Short mmCIF file of C-alpha atoms and ligand atoms in Angstrom, two decimals:
data_model
loop_
_atom_site.label_atom_id
_atom_site.label_comp_id
_atom_site.label_asym_id
_atom_site.label_seq_id
_atom_site.Cartn_x
_atom_site.Cartn_y
_atom_site.Cartn_z
CA MET A 295 109.34 137.78 155.57
CA CYS A 296 111.47 134.73 156.13
CA LEU A 297 114.47 133.99 153.94
CA LEU A 298 114.64 130.76 152.05
CA VAL A 299 117.25 128.39 153.36
CA VAL A 300 118.44 125.43 151.35
CA VAL A 301 118.51 122.23 153.36
CA GLY A 302 120.79 119.55 151.98
CA VAL A 303 123.37 119.70 149.25
CA LEU A 304 122.36 121.25 145.98
CA ALA A 305 125.83 121.32 144.46
CA VAL A 306 125.10 119.49 141.25
CA ALA A 307 127.21 121.01 138.49
CA ASN A 308 124.55 121.89 135.94
CA GLU A 309 121.82 122.72 138.41
CA ARG A 310 120.14 126.09 138.76
CA VAL A 311 118.06 127.13 141.70
CA ASP A 312 115.49 129.84 141.08
CA SER A 313 113.38 131.57 143.61
CA GLN A 314 110.04 132.49 142.10
CA SER A 315 107.39 134.63 143.71
CA PHE A 316 103.68 134.10 143.66
CA PRO A 317 101.72 137.14 142.51
CA PRO A 318 100.68 139.69 145.15
CA GLY A 319 97.47 138.67 146.86
CA PHE A 320 97.92 134.94 146.08
CA GLN A 321 96.35 133.00 148.98
CA PHE A 322 97.61 129.80 150.59
CA GLY A 323 95.51 127.42 152.64
CA ALA A 324 94.98 123.83 153.74
CA ALA A 325 91.82 121.76 153.83
CA THR A 326 89.94 119.07 155.73
CA SER A 327 86.35 117.85 155.79
CA ALA A 328 83.88 117.19 158.59
CA TYR A 329 83.42 113.43 158.35
CA GLN A 330 87.13 112.83 157.79
CA ILE A 331 88.32 114.68 160.92
CA GLU A 332 85.58 115.54 163.41
CA GLY A 333 84.56 112.27 165.04
CA GLY A 334 81.76 112.91 167.54
CA TRP A 335 79.57 110.94 165.13
CA ASN A 336 76.67 110.79 167.59
CA ALA A 337 77.63 113.60 169.97
CA SER A 338 74.78 115.64 171.32
CA ASP A 339 71.87 115.62 168.86
CA LYS A 340 73.87 114.97 165.68
CA GLY A 341 71.94 112.98 163.06
CA GLU A 342 73.27 109.93 161.24
CA SER A 343 74.99 110.50 157.89
CA ILE A 344 75.32 108.10 154.96
CA TRP A 345 78.95 107.52 155.95
CA ASP A 346 78.00 106.69 159.55
CA ARG A 347 75.52 104.17 158.15
CA MET A 348 78.03 102.76 155.67
CA VAL A 349 80.92 102.18 158.09
CA HIS A 350 78.64 100.68 160.75
CA SER A 351 76.56 98.45 158.52
CA ARG A 352 79.18 97.40 155.94
CA PRO A 353 82.61 97.47 157.61
CA ASP A 354 84.04 95.49 154.66
CA PHE A 355 83.48 98.56 152.50
CA ILE A 356 86.52 100.10 154.19
CA ASP A 357 89.95 98.59 153.42
CA ASP A 358 91.04 98.41 157.09
CA ARG A 359 87.47 98.03 158.44
CA SER A 360 87.96 101.30 160.30
CA ASN A 361 85.53 104.18 160.67
CA ALA A 362 85.53 107.87 161.52
CA ASP A 363 83.54 107.62 164.76
CA VAL A 364 86.47 109.42 166.43
CA ALA A 365 88.81 110.12 163.49
CA CYS A 366 91.09 113.06 164.47
CA ASP A 367 88.64 113.95 167.25
CA SER A 368 88.56 117.48 165.87
CA TYR A 369 85.11 117.82 167.38
CA ASN A 370 86.99 118.11 170.69
CA LEU A 371 90.49 119.04 169.51
CA TRP A 372 89.59 121.81 167.05
CA GLU A 373 91.70 124.36 168.90
CA GLU A 374 94.70 122.16 168.33
CA ASP A 375 93.96 122.15 164.56
CA LEU A 376 93.67 125.93 164.56
CA ARG A 377 97.03 126.14 166.31
CA LEU A 378 98.59 124.20 163.42
CA VAL A 379 96.90 126.41 160.86
CA GLN A 380 98.30 129.45 162.62
CA GLU A 381 101.72 127.86 163.02
CA MET A 382 101.92 127.50 159.22
CA GLY A 383 100.88 131.10 158.65
CA LEU A 384 98.06 130.09 156.31
CA ASP A 385 95.82 132.74 154.79
CA PHE A 386 92.78 130.45 154.94
CA TYR A 387 91.57 127.13 156.27
CA ARG A 388 89.04 125.16 154.25
CA PHE A 389 86.78 122.91 156.32
CA SER A 390 83.26 121.60 155.89
CA ILE A 391 80.05 121.75 157.87
CA SER A 392 78.42 118.43 158.60
CA TRP A 393 74.83 118.77 157.37
CA PRO A 394 73.48 116.28 159.97
CA ARG A 395 75.41 118.01 162.78
CA LEU A 396 73.80 121.34 161.99
CA LEU A 397 70.39 119.98 160.95
CA PRO A 398 70.01 116.68 162.84
CA HIS A 399 66.93 115.65 160.87
CA GLY A 400 68.25 116.88 157.53
CA PHE A 401 65.52 119.52 157.29
CA SER A 402 65.75 123.14 158.34
CA ASN A 403 62.94 123.06 160.89
CA LYS A 404 65.36 122.02 163.63
CA ILE A 405 68.79 123.59 164.02
CA SER A 406 71.17 121.95 166.47
CA GLU A 407 72.34 124.35 169.16
CA ASP A 408 75.41 122.24 169.60
CA GLY A 409 76.17 122.24 165.86
CA ARG A 410 75.80 125.98 165.75
CA ARG A 411 78.06 126.39 168.79
CA TYR A 412 80.75 124.13 167.31
CA TYR A 413 81.00 125.83 163.91
CA ASN A 414 80.80 129.29 165.50
CA ALA A 415 83.75 128.35 167.69
CA VAL A 416 85.82 127.17 164.71
CA ILE A 417 84.97 130.23 162.61
CA ASP A 418 85.60 132.69 165.45
CA GLY A 419 88.77 130.85 166.43
CA LEU A 420 90.15 131.13 162.91
CA ARG A 421 89.33 134.81 162.62
CA ALA A 422 90.89 135.53 166.01
CA ARG A 423 94.09 133.97 164.60
CA GLY A 424 93.93 136.06 161.43
CA VAL A 425 92.94 133.13 159.21
CA ALA A 426 90.00 133.30 156.81
CA PRO A 427 87.48 130.44 156.99
CA VAL A 428 86.62 128.85 153.63
CA VAL A 429 83.53 126.78 154.26
CA THR A 430 82.26 123.81 152.27
CA LEU A 431 78.57 123.06 152.77
CA TYR A 432 78.60 119.50 151.50
CA HIS A 433 81.58 117.18 151.69
CA TRP A 434 79.76 113.86 151.20
CA ASP A 435 78.04 113.35 154.58
CA LEU A 436 74.39 113.42 153.56
CA PRO A 437 71.85 112.99 156.37
CA GLN A 438 70.80 109.32 156.19
CA ARG A 439 67.16 110.35 156.42
CA LEU A 440 67.46 112.20 153.12
CA GLN A 441 69.15 109.17 151.56
CA ASP A 442 66.19 107.09 152.69
CA LEU A 443 64.05 109.51 150.71
CA GLY A 444 66.13 109.01 147.57
CA GLY A 445 69.11 111.23 148.32
CA TRP A 446 70.58 112.98 145.29
CA THR A 447 68.31 111.08 142.90
CA ASN A 448 65.21 112.81 144.32
CA PRO A 449 64.61 116.20 142.63
CA LEU A 450 63.29 117.58 145.94
CA ILE A 451 66.83 117.55 147.29
CA VAL A 452 67.48 120.70 145.28
CA GLU A 453 65.27 122.70 147.66
CA TRP A 454 66.36 120.73 150.75
CA PHE A 455 69.94 121.72 149.98
CA ALA A 456 68.94 125.34 149.36
CA ASP A 457 67.15 125.35 152.74
CA TYR A 458 70.27 123.98 154.45
CA ALA A 459 72.45 126.53 152.67
CA ARG A 460 70.17 129.35 153.81
CA VAL A 461 70.53 128.21 157.42
CA ALA A 462 74.32 128.13 157.12
CA PHE A 463 74.42 131.56 155.46
CA THR A 464 72.08 133.01 158.08
CA LEU A 465 74.24 131.71 160.92
CA PHE A 466 77.74 132.21 159.54
CA ALA A 467 77.85 134.47 156.45
CA ASP A 468 78.57 137.54 158.59
CA ARG A 469 82.02 135.97 159.23
CA VAL A 470 82.59 133.69 156.23
CA SER A 471 83.15 135.24 152.84
CA THR A 472 84.25 132.26 150.75
CA TRP A 473 81.91 129.30 150.33
CA ILE A 474 82.08 126.02 148.43
CA THR A 475 78.61 124.57 147.93
CA ILE A 476 79.45 120.97 147.03
CA ASN A 477 82.78 119.17 147.11
CA GLU A 478 83.47 117.03 144.05
CA PRO A 479 80.01 116.43 142.60
CA GLY A 480 81.66 113.78 140.42
CA SER A 481 82.62 111.77 143.49
CA VAL A 482 79.17 112.32 145.01
CA CYS A 483 77.39 110.98 141.92
CA ASP A 484 79.77 108.75 140.01
CA GLY A 485 81.46 107.44 143.18
CA GLY A 486 78.28 107.19 145.24
CA TYR A 487 76.20 105.64 142.44
CA ARG A 488 78.84 103.30 141.02
CA GLY A 489 79.20 101.63 144.41
CA LEU A 490 82.60 103.12 145.22
CA LEU A 491 81.62 105.59 147.95
CA ALA A 492 78.59 105.96 150.25
CA PRO A 493 75.71 105.42 149.73
CA GLY A 494 77.25 102.55 147.75
CA VAL A 495 74.38 102.26 145.28
CA ARG A 496 75.29 100.63 141.96
CA ASP A 497 73.31 102.42 139.27
CA ARG A 498 75.67 104.12 136.89
CA GLU A 499 73.19 104.15 134.02
CA ILE A 500 70.39 106.09 135.73
CA GLY A 501 71.16 106.92 139.37
CA ALA A 502 74.50 108.60 138.79
CA LEU A 503 73.07 110.80 136.04
CA LEU A 504 69.97 111.82 138.00
CA CYS A 505 72.35 112.76 140.79
CA THR A 506 74.47 114.79 138.35
CA LYS A 507 71.54 116.94 137.35
CA HIS A 508 70.25 117.46 140.89
CA VAL A 509 73.63 118.24 142.38
CA LEU A 510 74.12 120.98 139.79
CA LEU A 511 70.67 122.42 140.41
CA ALA A 512 71.22 122.26 144.18
CA HIS A 513 74.52 124.10 143.83
CA ALA A 514 72.88 126.74 141.65
CA ARG A 515 69.91 127.22 143.99
CA ALA A 516 72.28 127.73 146.94
CA TYR A 517 74.26 130.21 144.84
CA ARG A 518 71.08 132.15 143.99
CA VAL A 519 69.92 132.13 147.63
CA TYR A 520 73.19 133.80 148.55
CA GLN A 521 72.98 136.28 145.67
CA GLU A 522 69.43 137.28 146.48
CA GLU A 523 69.47 137.29 150.26
CA PHE A 524 73.06 137.75 151.48
CA LYS A 525 75.36 139.12 148.80
CA ALA A 526 74.50 142.80 149.17
CA LYS A 527 75.24 142.66 152.87
CA TYR A 528 78.29 140.42 153.02
CA LEU A 529 79.86 140.53 149.53
CA GLY A 530 81.04 136.92 149.79
CA GLU A 531 82.06 134.60 146.95
CA LEU A 532 80.77 131.12 146.14
CA SER A 533 81.59 128.24 143.87
CA ILE A 534 81.60 124.46 143.62
CA ALA A 535 84.79 122.34 143.86
CA ASN A 536 85.17 120.04 140.87
CA GLN A 537 87.58 117.12 140.84
CA GLU A 538 89.44 117.10 137.56
CA SER A 539 92.31 114.91 136.46
CA TRP A 540 94.36 115.81 133.39
CA TYR A 541 93.43 113.51 130.46
CA GLU A 542 95.77 113.28 127.46
CA PRO A 543 95.39 111.09 124.36
CA LYS A 544 97.59 108.01 124.04
CA THR A 545 98.02 108.52 120.27
CA ASP A 546 96.75 111.13 117.80
CA GLN A 547 93.92 108.75 116.93
CA ASP A 548 92.70 108.91 120.52
CA MET A 549 91.96 112.64 120.55
CA GLU A 550 88.23 112.28 119.97
CA ILE A 551 87.70 109.75 122.77
CA THR A 552 89.87 111.90 125.04
CA LEU A 553 87.70 114.97 124.43
CA LEU A 554 84.60 112.93 125.18
CA ALA A 555 86.18 111.42 128.30
CA ARG A 556 87.00 114.92 129.58
CA GLU A 557 83.42 116.03 128.96
CA TYR A 558 81.99 112.93 130.62
CA SER A 559 84.26 112.99 133.64
CA PHE A 560 84.29 116.69 134.47
CA GLY A 561 82.74 118.76 131.65
CA ARG A 562 79.44 117.30 132.86
CA TYR A 563 79.97 119.23 136.10
CA SER A 564 81.58 122.37 134.72
CA HIS A 565 80.08 123.16 131.30
CA PRO A 566 76.57 123.81 132.74
CA ILE A 567 78.08 126.32 135.22
CA TYR A 568 81.04 127.97 133.48
CA SER A 569 80.37 127.87 129.71
CA ALA A 570 78.80 130.81 127.90
CA ALA A 571 75.99 128.65 126.52
CA GLY A 572 75.26 126.61 129.66
CA GLY A 573 73.64 123.16 129.63
CA TRP A 574 75.38 119.83 129.02
CA PRO A 575 78.51 119.72 126.87
CA PRO A 576 76.95 119.38 123.36
CA ALA A 577 79.09 116.45 122.15
CA LEU A 578 78.36 114.52 125.33
CA GLU A 579 74.66 115.31 125.16
CA ARG A 580 74.55 113.87 121.62
CA TYR A 581 76.58 110.82 122.59
CA MET A 582 74.37 110.05 125.58
CA ALA A 583 71.17 110.51 123.56
CA ASP A 584 72.44 108.12 120.84
CA ASN A 585 73.66 105.57 123.35
CA SER A 586 70.41 105.65 125.30
CA LYS A 587 68.42 105.15 122.10
CA LYS A 588 70.55 102.17 121.07
CA GLU A 589 69.99 100.70 124.53
CA GLY A 590 66.23 100.97 124.05
CA TYR A 591 65.53 103.83 126.45
CA PRO A 592 62.68 106.17 125.45
CA ARG A 593 64.77 109.22 126.34
CA SER A 594 68.36 110.08 127.10
CA ARG A 595 69.71 108.70 130.36
CA LEU A 596 71.38 112.09 130.82
CA PRO A 597 68.32 113.99 132.05
CA ALA A 598 67.47 117.06 130.00
CA PHE A 599 67.60 120.56 131.48
CA THR A 600 64.69 122.93 130.88
CA GLN A 601 65.58 126.39 129.55
CA ASP A 602 64.95 127.80 133.04
CA GLU A 603 67.27 125.25 134.59
CA ILE A 604 69.99 126.08 132.08
CA GLN A 605 69.71 129.74 133.04
CA LEU A 606 69.64 128.94 136.77
CA VAL A 607 72.90 126.96 136.63
CA LYS A 608 74.74 129.03 134.04
CA GLY A 609 77.00 131.60 135.68
CA SER A 610 76.41 130.34 139.23
CA PHE A 611 79.99 131.01 140.31
CA ASP A 612 82.31 133.74 141.52
CA PHE A 613 85.46 131.70 140.89
CA TYR A 614 86.42 128.26 139.57
CA GLY A 615 87.04 125.75 142.39
CA LEU A 616 89.44 123.00 141.31
CA ASN A 617 90.47 119.82 143.14
CA HIS A 618 93.36 118.22 141.27
CA TYR A 619 95.62 115.27 142.05
CA THR A 620 96.54 113.17 139.03
CA SER A 621 96.59 112.46 135.27
CA ARG A 622 95.51 109.74 132.86
CA VAL A 623 96.34 108.70 129.31
CA VAL A 624 93.21 107.91 127.30
CA ARG A 625 92.71 105.44 124.47
CA ALA A 626 89.70 103.82 122.85
CA ALA A 627 89.19 100.36 124.32
CA ALA A 628 89.66 97.42 121.97
CA PRO A 629 86.45 95.60 120.98
CA GLY A 630 85.46 93.23 123.78
CA GLU A 631 88.14 94.56 126.13
CA SER A 632 86.93 94.38 129.70
CA LEU A 633 87.34 97.55 131.75
CA SER A 634 87.08 97.42 135.50
CA ARG A 635 84.69 99.61 137.46
CA ARG A 636 87.68 101.16 139.16
CA ALA A 637 89.27 102.06 135.82
CA GLY A 638 87.45 105.36 135.99
CA VAL A 639 84.05 106.67 135.27
CA ALA A 640 84.60 107.14 131.54
CA ALA A 641 85.53 103.48 131.07
CA GLU A 642 82.16 101.79 131.15
CA GLU A 643 80.07 104.54 129.63
CA LEU A 644 82.38 105.49 126.76
CA GLY A 645 84.59 102.46 126.26
CA ALA A 646 87.58 104.61 127.08
CA ALA A 647 90.60 102.93 128.63
CA LEU A 648 92.39 105.14 131.14
CA GLU A 649 96.05 104.34 131.58
CA THR A 650 99.06 105.88 133.24
CA ARG A 651 102.65 106.28 132.13
CA PRO A 652 105.24 103.93 133.62
CA HIS A 653 107.44 106.78 134.85
CA TRP A 654 104.63 108.41 136.83
CA LYS A 655 105.34 107.61 140.45
CA THR A 656 102.47 106.09 142.47
CA ALA A 657 101.44 107.45 145.86
CA ALA A 658 99.97 105.27 148.62
CA SER A 659 96.59 105.76 146.95
CA SER A 660 96.81 103.50 143.89
CA TRP A 661 94.88 106.03 141.78
CA LEU A 662 97.30 108.85 142.54
CA LYS A 663 100.02 108.93 139.85
CA VAL A 664 102.34 111.91 139.93
CA ASN A 665 102.44 114.07 136.79
CA PRO A 666 102.93 117.71 137.80
CA GLU A 667 102.68 119.06 134.22
CA GLY A 668 99.11 117.77 134.19
CA LEU A 669 98.09 120.55 136.55
CA ARG A 670 99.47 123.28 134.30
CA ASN A 671 97.82 121.69 131.26
CA LEU A 672 94.51 121.53 133.08
CA LEU A 673 94.69 125.14 134.22
CA LYS A 674 95.37 126.21 130.62
CA LEU A 675 92.47 124.08 129.40
CA ILE A 676 90.07 125.66 131.90
CA LYS A 677 91.07 129.11 130.68
CA GLN A 678 90.76 128.05 127.07
CA GLN A 679 87.29 126.54 127.60
CA TYR A 680 85.72 128.94 130.05
CA GLY A 681 87.63 132.19 129.65
CA ASP A 682 89.73 134.24 132.02
CA VAL A 683 88.03 133.00 135.18
CA LYS A 684 89.58 133.32 138.66
CA ILE A 685 90.68 129.84 139.75
CA LEU A 686 91.04 128.72 143.35
CA ILE A 687 92.81 125.37 143.65
CA THR A 688 90.64 123.92 146.41
CA GLU A 689 92.67 120.69 146.86
CA ASN A 690 96.00 119.20 145.81
CA GLY A 691 98.11 116.74 147.76
CA TYR A 692 99.94 113.43 148.08
CA SER A 693 99.38 110.27 150.11
CA ASP A 694 101.88 107.98 151.76
CA THR A 695 101.44 105.24 154.32
CA GLY A 696 102.09 107.73 157.07
CA HIS A 697 104.84 105.92 158.93
CA GLN A 698 107.39 108.68 158.67
CA LEU A 699 107.61 112.34 159.53
CA ASP A 700 110.43 112.78 157.04
CA ASP A 701 108.13 112.79 154.00
CA HIS A 702 110.34 113.83 151.11
CA ASP A 703 108.04 112.38 148.47
CA ARG A 704 105.28 114.70 149.67
CA ILE A 705 107.64 117.67 149.65
CA ASN A 706 108.63 116.86 146.07
CA TYR A 707 104.99 116.57 145.08
CA TYR A 708 104.13 119.98 146.52
CA LYS A 709 107.25 121.56 145.08
CA ASP A 710 106.66 120.17 141.60
CA TYR A 711 102.93 120.89 141.48
CA LEU A 712 103.36 124.41 142.90
CA GLU A 713 105.99 125.05 140.26
CA GLN A 714 103.44 124.16 137.58
CA VAL A 715 100.94 126.53 139.19
CA LEU A 716 103.53 129.28 139.00
CA LEU A 717 104.25 128.51 135.35
CA ALA A 718 100.54 128.63 134.55
CA VAL A 719 100.34 132.03 136.24
CA THR A 720 103.52 133.57 134.84
CA GLU A 721 103.85 131.93 131.40
CA ASP A 722 100.24 131.23 130.48
CA ALA A 723 98.55 134.12 132.30
CA VAL A 724 96.02 131.82 133.99
CA ARG A 725 94.34 133.66 136.86
CA VAL A 726 95.04 131.27 139.76
CA VAL A 727 94.25 133.18 142.94
CA GLY A 728 95.00 130.60 145.59
CA TYR A 729 96.18 127.12 146.45
CA THR A 730 94.90 124.64 149.05
CA ALA A 731 96.97 121.74 150.33
CA TRP A 732 95.08 118.53 151.06
CA SER A 733 95.31 117.92 153.88
CA LEU A 734 96.12 119.79 157.04
CA LEU A 735 96.34 116.50 158.91
CA ASP A 736 96.04 112.74 158.43
CA ASN A 737 92.41 111.73 158.41
CA PHE A 738 89.87 109.07 157.41
CA GLU A 739 90.51 108.55 153.71
CA TRP A 740 87.04 107.18 152.85
CA THR A 741 87.18 103.55 151.65
CA SER A 742 90.94 103.46 152.27
CA GLY A 743 90.32 104.11 155.96
CA TYR A 744 93.63 105.07 157.58
CA THR A 745 95.82 103.09 155.15
CA SER A 746 96.80 106.16 153.16
CA ARG A 747 97.63 109.49 154.72
CA PHE A 748 97.57 112.95 153.18
CA GLY A 749 98.52 115.03 156.22
CA LEU A 750 101.07 117.78 156.48
CA TYR A 751 100.69 116.85 160.15
CA SER A 752 100.55 113.21 161.18
CA VAL A 753 97.94 111.99 163.64
CA ASP A 754 98.51 108.98 165.89
CA PHE A 755 95.18 107.18 165.62
CA THR A 756 96.27 104.52 168.12
CA SER A 757 96.39 107.05 170.95
CA PRO A 758 93.17 108.27 172.58
CA MET A 759 94.74 111.74 172.64
CA ARG A 760 95.17 111.75 168.84
CA PRO A 761 98.46 113.66 169.03
CA ARG A 762 99.45 115.67 165.93
CA ALA A 763 103.07 116.01 164.77
CA ALA A 764 104.53 118.18 162.04
CA ARG A 765 105.92 116.34 159.05
CA ALA A 766 108.85 117.78 157.09
CA SER A 767 106.28 118.77 154.45
CA ALA A 768 104.51 121.01 156.99
CA ARG A 769 107.78 122.88 157.48
CA TYR A 770 108.34 123.01 153.72
CA TYR A 771 104.85 124.36 153.03
CA THR A 772 105.22 126.87 155.87
CA SER A 773 108.39 128.19 154.26
CA VAL A 774 106.64 128.62 150.91
CA VAL A 775 103.69 130.37 152.56
CA ARG A 776 105.92 132.70 154.53
CA ALA A 777 108.20 133.53 151.59
CA ARG A 778 105.25 133.73 149.15
CA ALA A 779 107.74 132.14 146.78
CA LEU A 780 108.99 128.79 145.64
CA ARG A 781 112.56 127.76 145.48
CA VAL A 782 112.71 125.71 142.32
CA THR A 783 115.50 123.23 141.72
CA ARG A 784 115.99 122.76 138.00
CA VAL A 785 117.57 119.83 136.14
CA ALA A 786 117.80 116.40 137.77
CA ASP A 787 115.76 115.62 140.87
CA THR A 788 118.39 115.61 143.62
CA HIS A 789 115.98 114.40 146.30
CA ASN A 790 117.16 117.29 148.40
CA ALA A 791 114.53 119.25 150.22
CA THR A 792 114.37 122.99 149.85
CA ALA A 793 112.88 124.85 152.72
C1 NOJ B 946 89.21 114.55 147.37
C2 NOJ B 946 88.27 114.66 148.51
O1 NOJ B 946 87.63 115.91 148.48
C3 NOJ B 946 88.90 114.42 149.87
O2 NOJ B 946 87.88 114.19 150.77
C4 NOJ B 946 89.86 113.26 149.77
O3 NOJ B 946 90.37 112.90 151.02
C5 NOJ B 946 90.97 113.64 148.83
N1 NOJ B 946 90.41 113.88 147.52
C6 NOJ B 946 92.04 112.56 148.67
O4 NOJ B 946 91.48 111.43 148.14
#
């Protein structure tokens, strides 16, 4: 085990430096996703995804008009990525399978030999380096053909996804024991159907909510396929990765709207799976039914679950997968106040204004405001709402513009957020079992293109070789992973790095 070494001067009079250990067995990893890193968008027999279609047909959708046709070229340079993963001493690497690379037509009648070869190589390569693969089945790159058939608004997608999951389990479950079915269903539905992400459809009132129901059923069907056909043999664990920000009320009077905003933004994706009763969060279900009635709809826009569906989804998890980045302050909007589409999903539906505090630093991504305590609060809330569930933090990270390797702001972000994870574990007895840094390397940040970078390793996208270089944060994270402990600097932020 490597000793912690303090880099820089920490000689501030009233400062205390504590070294705190993560509990035994705590796992550290880093993550990427297929569309964001692979490139090879039409290599071999790969099918077109909704992101391929979006970047090629509507280049204005992306801030810098870029695309991920090549991205980090991980389709060819995957061994280089695995070298970085090994260099950091990570316990696991979370990556995703591209549905249209494995099933070029979207359906399970034709499996791509090349897709199978590629993911086998990555999985075997990780295992040979002593790193566990954590595999996401769906990280937003739906086969375009399925989108043409209605995508996540078509109820048939539930079985199409289960078919795809069965193929992936059949091919890889002998060597993969942790699976994420769907990454950020909220982004898939509320981003994809409020025109903010591919497929770029604007139908918040109906489309996004149909998607919500189907994405949950699809997750649950994939979970049951694994339970019934693979679990006894491979003993793996599955969950979904929900994106949750911490929401706190602006004043005491804003508590009710804050509770509803939490239920609308992420309770919608977690209550059906993790609560004892299952189904939609009751307060939200009532609100949506009333709203829909007032709007003249014959039934609630939030599609009802049947009793069978409630049972199918309820309990479809082995751990709680949490993507977390940021916090918001919630208040009820003033009458007539206009709320922008980008103000957050709860804005338009609930009339909730989502604000931030002036002292929360902003990352390169305008939505990413730094409030480390939000993570601890959220972890406590999950435990309070859903019981003593095992929680795997499936993403957490910080963006900058990527021009420097000396990324102290990112180091501070990781240090401060990891400290809150430790406090949740040690002070609040929340069962956090692992932590995933987003991201291993700079990559295509969806509609931001390459304007904001999350990488522990930088990638030079101007060079055909796509060279990777370690940032200071990669060295910092490596030191935490190797020590299994965090060196915490208390009192004023000295802007000194600890390594
Ligand atoms: C969540 C998504 O899963 C990932 O794809 C994205 O790059 C990060 N957040 C940062 O925005």
